[in-house]
Amino acid sequence: MDALRIRGGRGKPLNGRVRISGAKNAALPILCATLLSDGASRLRNVPRLRDIETTSALLRFLGRDVTVNAPEVHVAAGSDVRPEAPYELVKQMRASVLVLGPLVARFGRAKVSLPGGCAIGARPIDQHLKGLEALGCSIRLERGYVLAEGPGGGGRLKGAEIMFDVPTVGGTENLMMAAALAKGRSTLVNCAREPEVEELGRILNKMGAEVNGAGTDVIHIVGADRGELAPFDHAIIPDRIEAGTYMIAAAMTEGGDVLVEGAELHDLEVLAMKLRSAGVEIESEGHNIRVRRLGELRGVNITTAPHPGFPTDMQAQFLALMATARGESVISETIFENRFMHVPELQRMGASVALRGNTAVVQGVSRLYGAAVMATDLRASASLVIAGIVADEETEVRRIYHLDRGYERIEEKLQGLGVDVERVKGAEA
Ligand code: EPZ
């Protein structure tokens, strides 16, 4: 397994420019949406990530012709369709469950492995299944699989009113894709409002469905009547979580001055507010964000929440930043039940954090110490890298396959900002 070895440049500020890649969490549902059409679709600005490869492998298994030539991915119908997503593929990436809605809407049936939990929580899909049943699907759970069938043994889904008990990104996306081919109107209420959901709405409209309100909590959809949607050609929006991660890295070092290129501040307003409260200067410069840290960092409290609240995918990175801020900060995680696995690793680097249920109380310390640390999930890994940037001596972040799922060319991008970092092949696990 690979590792990242970072020689902390205590006091050495991050300087330079970093270009943001396309959004992983937009590309994944959009790749699944290609199942709604047999035409040849082209995705542009797609990041070169393990999750993109995994989704492409799943689409090939389902019978699609997929060519990945980052930053482009081409998808077209293959010889036949096998509406089945096996455990071996789904267990690699939970977002594979996003093929469920398109498959049952287009082909009348689907057999998709239950994704199971992951390091950060149980990650149930009850809302996905409840919504599909509202559209007329019969759902059976059998030996770890979801067996879904359209009305009357594989018929066409029917538009319905769907109310989510919790705002779920994947649930909203799955049901948007299913409703896009259901007969008549559907209204989805209490939807997730993330920019990636809004982007999927744009795609479905490009494909000929009628979607209004994507990005708000109520989405109205009129399903297309011709049995399939049209192919599309689309450039994916930038990755706001990647952008926020580099903004936090820039704020980590006194004197940091970084231009985050190709990022939109309006998708990162809450993070920008919190960074400004901590004493960091954030300016929008066209389609770029300038981050400058001129003085001392102040402790700031955050509570994660569905968009437009503070993103849970930025919590671990922000906690690493608070580890060296002056004073106390209280970090509350309200979305996932086990998303503090970066804390024990940061404590080994000298961070002072007290965990109480879904809250971490951080007392800023003057310095962190390099150590060998273990990545456990994508964003926890990023927080360890960020801590390593300012820690004394050397930090080795192991099992960085987690990082490779969501951060394209991370060592190159960090080197471009002056970080002394290298990838170590085959480091001990
Ligand atoms: C998406 O996951 C993202 N992944 C996650 O990013 C992100 O952390 C999460 O949204 C929240 O913003 C992708 O977009 C591929 P949810 P998703 O359904 O859709 C509960 C990353 O780091 N819930 O919005 O799986 C669930 O337990 C990843 O890039 C139900 O109870 O998240 C959680 O508490 C990690 N029943 C909350 O909703 C359901 O049927 C939000 O989960 C579905 C979800």
Short mmCIF file of N, CA, C and O and ligand atoms in Angstrom, two decimals, residues 24-25 28 94-95 120 123-128 166-170 194 312-313 335-336 339 378-379, ligand 1:
data_model
loop_
_atom_site.label_atom_id
_atom_site.label_comp_id
_atom_site.label_asym_id
_atom_site.label_seq_id
_atom_site.Cartn_x
_atom_site.Cartn_y
_atom_site.Cartn_z
N LYS A 24 -15.97 14.94 -7.92
CA LYS A 24 -16.21 13.48 -7.82
C LYS A 24 -17.68 13.21 -7.54
O LYS A 24 -18.32 12.39 -8.19
N ASN A 25 -18.26 13.94 -6.60
CA ASN A 25 -19.63 13.65 -6.15
C ASN A 25 -20.69 14.17 -7.11
O ASN A 25 -21.88 13.95 -6.89
N LEU A 28 -20.06 10.96 -10.23
CA LEU A 28 -20.56 9.61 -9.95
C LEU A 28 -22.05 9.47 -10.31
O LEU A 28 -22.41 8.58 -11.10
N ARG A 94 -19.73 2.75 -2.14
CA ARG A 94 -21.15 2.77 -1.78
C ARG A 94 -22.00 3.48 -2.82
O ARG A 94 -23.17 3.18 -3.02
N ALA A 95 -21.41 4.46 -3.50
CA ALA A 95 -22.20 5.26 -4.46
C ALA A 95 -22.68 4.40 -5.63
O ALA A 95 -23.51 4.84 -6.42
N ILE A 120 -17.37 5.49 8.25
CA ILE A 120 -17.93 6.67 8.93
C ILE A 120 -19.35 6.44 9.43
O ILE A 120 -19.91 7.29 10.12
N ARG A 123 -24.71 4.09 7.09
CA ARG A 123 -25.04 4.49 5.72
C ARG A 123 -26.24 3.70 5.16
O ARG A 123 -26.14 3.03 4.14
N PRO A 124 -27.38 3.73 5.81
CA PRO A 124 -28.55 2.99 5.31
C PRO A 124 -29.05 3.57 3.98
O PRO A 124 -28.69 4.70 3.61
N ILE A 125 -29.89 2.81 3.27
CA ILE A 125 -30.50 3.33 2.03
C ILE A 125 -32.03 3.21 2.09
O ILE A 125 -32.71 3.14 1.06
N ASP A 126 -32.56 3.22 3.31
CA ASP A 126 -34.01 3.08 3.47
C ASP A 126 -34.80 4.15 2.72
O ASP A 126 -35.86 3.88 2.14
N GLN A 127 -34.26 5.35 2.65
CA GLN A 127 -34.98 6.43 1.95
C GLN A 127 -35.00 6.20 0.44
O GLN A 127 -35.97 6.55 -0.24
N HIS A 128 -33.92 5.63 -0.07
CA HIS A 128 -33.88 5.30 -1.51
C HIS A 128 -35.01 4.31 -1.80
O HIS A 128 -35.77 4.46 -2.76
N VAL A 166 -35.10 12.32 5.91
CA VAL A 166 -33.88 13.11 6.13
C VAL A 166 -33.39 13.59 4.76
O VAL A 166 -33.59 12.89 3.77
N PRO A 167 -32.77 14.76 4.68
CA PRO A 167 -32.24 15.16 3.37
C PRO A 167 -31.05 14.26 3.02
O PRO A 167 -30.03 14.28 3.71
N THR A 168 -31.20 13.43 2.00
CA THR A 168 -30.14 12.50 1.62
C THR A 168 -29.68 12.80 0.20
O THR A 168 -30.50 12.82 -0.73
N VAL A 169 -28.38 13.00 0.03
CA VAL A 169 -27.83 13.33 -1.29
C VAL A 169 -28.08 12.17 -2.25
O VAL A 169 -28.71 12.33 -3.30
N GLY A 170 -27.63 10.98 -1.88
CA GLY A 170 -27.79 9.84 -2.78
C GLY A 170 -29.24 9.48 -2.99
O GLY A 170 -29.66 9.14 -4.11
N GLU A 194 -27.46 19.99 -2.15
CA GLU A 194 -26.05 20.12 -2.54
C GLU A 194 -25.90 20.54 -4.00
O GLU A 194 -26.73 20.16 -4.85
N THR A 312 -20.19 18.24 6.04
CA THR A 312 -19.56 17.17 6.82
C THR A 312 -18.26 16.72 6.16
O THR A 312 -17.31 16.32 6.85
N ASP A 313 -18.17 16.84 4.84
CA ASP A 313 -16.95 16.41 4.12
C ASP A 313 -15.79 17.36 4.35
O ASP A 313 -14.69 17.12 3.85
N ILE A 335 -24.09 14.67 10.88
CA ILE A 335 -24.54 13.88 9.72
C ILE A 335 -24.20 12.41 9.88
O ILE A 335 -25.05 11.54 9.69
N PHE A 336 -22.97 12.09 10.22
CA PHE A 336 -22.55 10.68 10.36
C PHE A 336 -22.17 10.37 11.80
O PHE A 336 -21.66 11.23 12.52
N ARG A 339 -17.57 9.89 12.53
CA ARG A 339 -16.72 10.62 11.60
C ARG A 339 -15.63 11.41 12.35
O ARG A 339 -15.29 12.53 11.98
N LEU A 378 -11.70 8.79 3.36
CA LEU A 378 -11.21 9.81 2.43
C LEU A 378 -10.89 11.14 3.09
O LEU A 378 -9.77 11.66 2.98
N ARG A 379 -11.79 11.70 3.85
CA ARG A 379 -11.58 13.05 4.35
C ARG A 379 -10.71 13.04 5.61
O ARG A 379 -9.95 13.98 5.84
C1 EPZ B 1 -23.03 11.81 -0.11
O1 EPZ B 1 -23.12 10.54 0.51
C2 EPZ B 1 -21.57 12.03 -0.44
N1 EPZ B 1 -21.12 10.99 -1.38
C3 EPZ B 1 -20.74 11.97 0.84
O2 EPZ B 1 -19.39 12.27 0.51
C4 EPZ B 1 -21.24 13.05 1.80
O3 EPZ B 1 -20.53 12.96 3.01
C5 EPZ B 1 -22.75 12.85 2.05
O4 EPZ B 1 -23.45 12.85 0.79
C6 EPZ B 1 -23.33 13.95 2.93
O5 EPZ B 1 -23.12 15.20 2.33
C7 EPZ B 1 -21.42 11.12 -2.69
O6 EPZ B 1 -22.06 12.08 -3.11
C8 EPZ B 1 -20.91 10.05 -3.61
P1 EPZ B 1 -26.52 10.99 2.50
P2 EPZ B 1 -24.57 9.88 0.77
O7 EPZ B 1 -27.44 9.99 1.94
O8 EPZ B 1 -25.48 10.21 -0.34
C9 EPZ B 1 -28.70 9.24 6.32
C10 EPZ B 1 -17.11 11.99 0.42
O9 EPZ B 1 -16.31 12.16 1.34
N2 EPZ B 1 -29.46 8.40 5.37
O10 EPZ B 1 -26.76 12.44 2.18
O11 EPZ B 1 -24.36 8.44 1.09
C11 EPZ B 1 -27.23 8.83 6.39
O12 EPZ B 1 -27.05 7.78 7.31
C12 EPZ B 1 -18.40 11.26 0.71
O13 EPZ B 1 -16.98 12.42 -0.76
C13 EPZ B 1 -30.50 7.62 5.85
O14 EPZ B 1 -30.77 7.59 7.06
O15 EPZ B 1 -25.02 10.64 2.08
C14 EPZ B 1 -26.57 10.10 6.85
O16 EPZ B 1 -26.70 10.19 8.24
C15 EPZ B 1 -18.42 10.65 2.08
N3 EPZ B 1 -31.21 6.86 4.98
C16 EPZ B 1 -27.42 11.21 6.21
O17 EPZ B 1 -28.64 10.59 5.82
C17 EPZ B 1 -30.93 6.86 3.63
O18 EPZ B 1 -31.64 6.16 2.88
C18 EPZ B 1 -26.81 11.83 4.97
O19 EPZ B 1 -26.44 10.80 4.09
C19 EPZ B 1 -29.88 7.66 3.16
C20 EPZ B 1 -29.16 8.42 4.04
#
